[in-house]
Coordinates of C-alpha atoms and ligand atoms in Angstrom, one line a residue:
M225 CA -93.1 99.7 183.3
E226 CA -93.1 95.9 182.7
V227 CA -96.0 94.4 180.8
F228 CA -97.6 92.8 183.9
E229 CA -97.6 96.0 185.9
R230 CA -99.1 97.8 182.8
E231 CA -101.9 95.2 182.5
A232 CA -102.5 95.1 186.2
R233 CA -102.8 98.8 186.5
A234 CA -105.1 99.1 183.4
L235 CA -107.3 96.3 184.8
D236 CA -107.7 97.9 188.2
E237 CA -108.6 101.2 186.5
A238 CA -111.1 99.6 184.1
I239 CA -112.8 97.8 187.0
R240 CA -113.0 100.9 189.1
D241 CA -114.5 102.9 186.1
F242 CA -117.0 100.1 185.5
L243 CA -118.1 99.9 189.1
A244 CA -118.6 103.7 189.2
W245 CA -120.5 103.8 185.8
K246 CA -122.8 101.0 187.1
G247 CA -123.1 102.5 190.6
L248 CA -122.0 99.1 192.0
G249 CA -120.6 99.0 195.5
V250 CA -118.5 95.9 196.3
S251 CA -118.7 94.2 199.6
C252 CA -115.0 93.0 199.4
R253 CA -113.0 94.5 202.3
A254 CA -109.6 94.2 203.9
G255 CA -109.6 91.2 206.2
C256 CA -112.2 89.3 204.1
F257 CA -110.3 86.5 202.4
A258 CA -112.4 83.5 201.6
C259 CA -111.6 83.8 197.9
C260 CA -107.9 83.2 198.9
Y261 CA -108.9 79.5 199.7
G262 CA -109.4 79.1 195.9
W263 CA -107.2 77.4 193.4
V264 CA -105.5 80.4 191.7
T265 CA -104.1 80.0 188.2
A266 CA -101.5 82.3 186.8
S267 CA -99.2 82.5 183.9
R268 CA -95.4 82.4 183.9
L269 CA -95.1 86.2 183.3
E270 CA -97.4 86.9 186.3
A271 CA -95.3 84.6 188.5
E272 CA -92.1 86.1 187.3
A273 CA -93.4 89.6 188.0
L274 CA -94.3 88.6 191.5
L275 CA -91.3 86.5 192.5
P276 CA -88.8 89.4 193.1
H277 CA -91.2 91.0 195.6
L278 CA -91.5 88.0 197.9
T279 CA -90.0 88.2 201.3
E280 CA -87.9 85.4 202.7
A281 CA -90.8 84.2 204.8
Q282 CA -93.1 84.3 201.8
R283 CA -90.6 82.3 199.8
A284 CA -90.4 79.7 202.5
R285 CA -94.2 79.3 202.6
V286 CA -94.4 79.2 198.8
R287 CA -91.7 76.5 198.7
A288 CA -93.6 74.3 201.2
E289 CA -97.1 75.0 199.9
G290 CA -96.0 74.9 196.2
Q291 CA -94.6 71.4 196.6
A292 CA -97.7 70.3 198.6
R293 CA -100.0 71.5 195.9
L294 CA -98.0 69.9 193.1
A295 CA -98.5 66.6 195.0
L296 CA -102.2 67.2 195.4
L297 CA -102.5 68.0 191.7
K298 CA -100.7 64.9 190.7
E299 CA -103.4 62.8 192.3
A300 CA -106.4 64.9 191.3
K301 CA -105.7 66.8 188.1
D302 CA -108.4 64.9 186.2
D303 CA -111.0 65.1 188.9
P304 CA -113.8 67.3 187.5
R305 CA -114.6 68.5 191.0
F306 CA -111.0 69.2 192.0
P307 CA -111.3 73.0 192.4
E308 CA -114.5 72.7 194.4
R309 CA -113.0 70.0 196.6
F310 CA -109.8 72.0 197.1
F311 CA -111.9 75.1 198.1
L312 CA -113.6 73.1 200.8
L313 CA -110.2 72.2 202.3
K314 CA -109.9 75.9 203.4
R315 CA -106.2 75.8 202.6
P316 CA -105.2 79.4 202.4
C317 CA -102.9 80.9 199.7
P318 CA -99.3 80.9 201.2
L319 CA -99.2 84.7 200.4
L320 CA -102.1 85.4 202.8
E321 CA -100.8 87.1 206.0
G322 CA -103.0 87.9 208.9
G323 CA -106.1 87.9 206.7
L324 CA -104.6 90.3 204.1
C325 CA -102.9 89.6 200.8
G326 CA -99.2 89.9 201.6
V327 CA -98.4 90.9 197.9
Y328 CA -101.4 93.0 197.2
P329 CA -99.8 95.5 194.7
H330 CA -98.3 92.5 192.8
R331 CA -101.1 90.0 193.1
P332 CA -102.1 88.0 190.0
L333 CA -104.8 89.2 187.5
A334 CA -107.2 86.5 188.5
C335 CA -107.3 87.8 192.1
R336 CA -108.1 91.3 190.9
G337 CA -111.2 90.2 189.0
V338 CA -112.9 88.4 191.9
L339 CA -115.4 90.9 193.4
T340 CA -118.9 90.7 194.7
D341 CA -121.6 93.1 195.6
E342 CA -123.3 90.3 197.6
D343 CA -123.1 89.2 201.2
P344 CA -119.5 88.0 201.7
G345 CA -120.9 85.1 203.6
Y346 CA -121.6 83.6 200.2
C347 CA -117.8 83.6 199.5
Q348 CA -117.3 81.0 202.3
P349 CA -116.5 77.5 201.2
G350 CA -119.6 75.4 201.3
N351 CA -122.0 78.3 201.2
P352 CA -122.9 79.0 197.6
H353 CA -125.4 81.7 196.8
P354 CA -128.8 80.0 196.1
A355 CA -129.8 82.5 193.4
P356 CA -127.1 84.7 191.8
K357 CA -128.4 87.6 189.7
A358 CA -128.0 88.2 186.0
H359 CA -124.9 90.4 186.5
H360 CA -123.2 87.7 188.5
G361 CA -121.0 84.8 187.4
P362 CA -119.2 82.6 188.1
G363 CA -121.5 82.1 191.2
H364 CA -122.2 85.4 193.0
Y365 CA -119.1 87.2 191.7
L366 CA -119.4 90.2 189.4
K367 CA -119.4 89.0 185.8
V368 CA -117.8 92.0 184.0
P369 CA -114.7 92.4 186.3
H370 CA -114.2 88.6 186.0
R371 CA -114.3 88.9 182.2
M372 CA -112.0 92.0 182.2
A373 CA -109.4 90.0 184.2
R374 CA -109.6 87.1 181.7
M375 CA -109.1 89.5 178.8
A376 CA -106.1 91.1 180.5
M377 CA -104.7 87.5 181.1
E378 CA -105.1 86.7 177.4
R379 CA -103.1 89.8 176.4
L380 CA -100.4 88.8 178.8
W381 CA -100.4 85.3 177.3
E382 CA -99.7 86.8 173.9
E383 CA -96.7 88.6 175.2
E384 CA -95.4 85.5 177.0
G385 CA -95.7 83.5 173.7
R386 CA -93.7 86.2 171.9
R387 CA -91.1 86.2 174.7
Y388 CA -90.6 82.5 175.3
G389 CA -92.2 80.8 172.3
F390 CA -94.8 79.1 174.5
V391 CA -97.2 80.0 177.3
L392 CA -97.2 78.3 180.7
L393 CA -100.2 78.3 182.9
G394 CA -100.8 76.7 186.3
E395 CA -101.5 77.0 190.0
L396 CA -99.7 80.0 191.5
S397 CA -97.7 78.7 194.4
G398 CA -96.5 75.6 192.5
L399 CA -95.5 77.9 189.6
L400 CA -93.6 80.3 191.9
Y401 CA -91.8 77.3 193.6
L402 CA -90.7 75.8 190.2
L403 CA -89.5 79.2 188.9
E404 CA -87.6 80.0 192.1
E405 CA -85.8 76.7 191.9
G406 CA -84.9 77.4 188.3
L407 CA -86.8 74.2 187.2
L408 CA -88.6 75.8 184.2
S409 CA -86.7 76.9 181.1
S410 CA -87.2 75.9 177.5
R411 CA -90.4 74.3 176.3
E412 CA -88.9 70.9 176.1
E413 CA -87.3 71.0 179.6
T414 CA -90.5 72.5 181.1
E415 CA -92.6 69.8 179.5
A416 CA -90.2 67.1 180.7
R417 CA -90.1 68.5 184.3
L418 CA -93.9 68.9 184.6
G419 CA -94.4 65.5 183.0
A420 CA -92.1 63.9 185.5
L421 CA -93.9 65.6 188.4
G422 CA -97.2 64.2 187.0
V423 CA -98.8 67.6 186.8
L424 CA -98.8 68.4 183.1
G425 CA -102.1 68.5 181.2
G426 CA -105.4 66.9 182.2
R427 CA -108.3 68.9 183.4
F428 CA -106.6 71.1 186.0
G429 CA -102.9 70.4 185.5
Y430 CA -100.3 72.8 184.2
Q431 CA -100.8 73.8 180.6
I432 CA -98.2 74.5 177.9
V433 CA -99.7 76.3 174.9
Ligands
SF4_60 S1 -102.2 86.3 195.8 FE1 -103.1 87.5 197.5 S2 -105.2 87.9 196.7 FE2 -104.4 86.2 195.5 S3 -105.1 84.3 196.6 FE3 -103.0 84.8 197.3 S4 -103.3 86.1 199.2 FE4 -105.3 86.0 198.0

């Protein structure tokens, strides 16, 4: 099993065990997708693991949306409110199909750690929970699954660093588009490509570590 699949499976199991231990029921359901309006960040290894599973239709949507998001990012990567503003646009992830994740078994780690036990109405853009509880954060999302996902990501970054000599992080559909087009290779070439696109660095741009 590849390292991403291993981490993803371990994360799903750890979250399931945590929820059972705490007796927490989540309100997330199939067909509930407001979190898929968010700005999802993934690593190169996550995107590479996902790419072979995309259908032709998904690839076409990723190509269009990936390029559109790179253009948005070029203009706004230093805007401190960019993710919040993007969320309000209600621009769905290009992998969302009929209200369901079209790549559910292969979705990034960040998507797996976003869960809530609150009214899903609070997940809608422009409707933040007025008083999240102590076990919530960010916002009304469950704190521990969110942290577990972050830790799984960090383990994957270590592997990516060993494999490529650097770690590349950035918005999911732009990353998938760039990888599919073969536009990211060595550190120097990746830096040059992202720099030329105007999406490297800054507050929310692609990061090379
Ligand atoms: S990959 Fe799937 S779960 Fe994640 S934002 Fe896209 S549609 Fe939603």
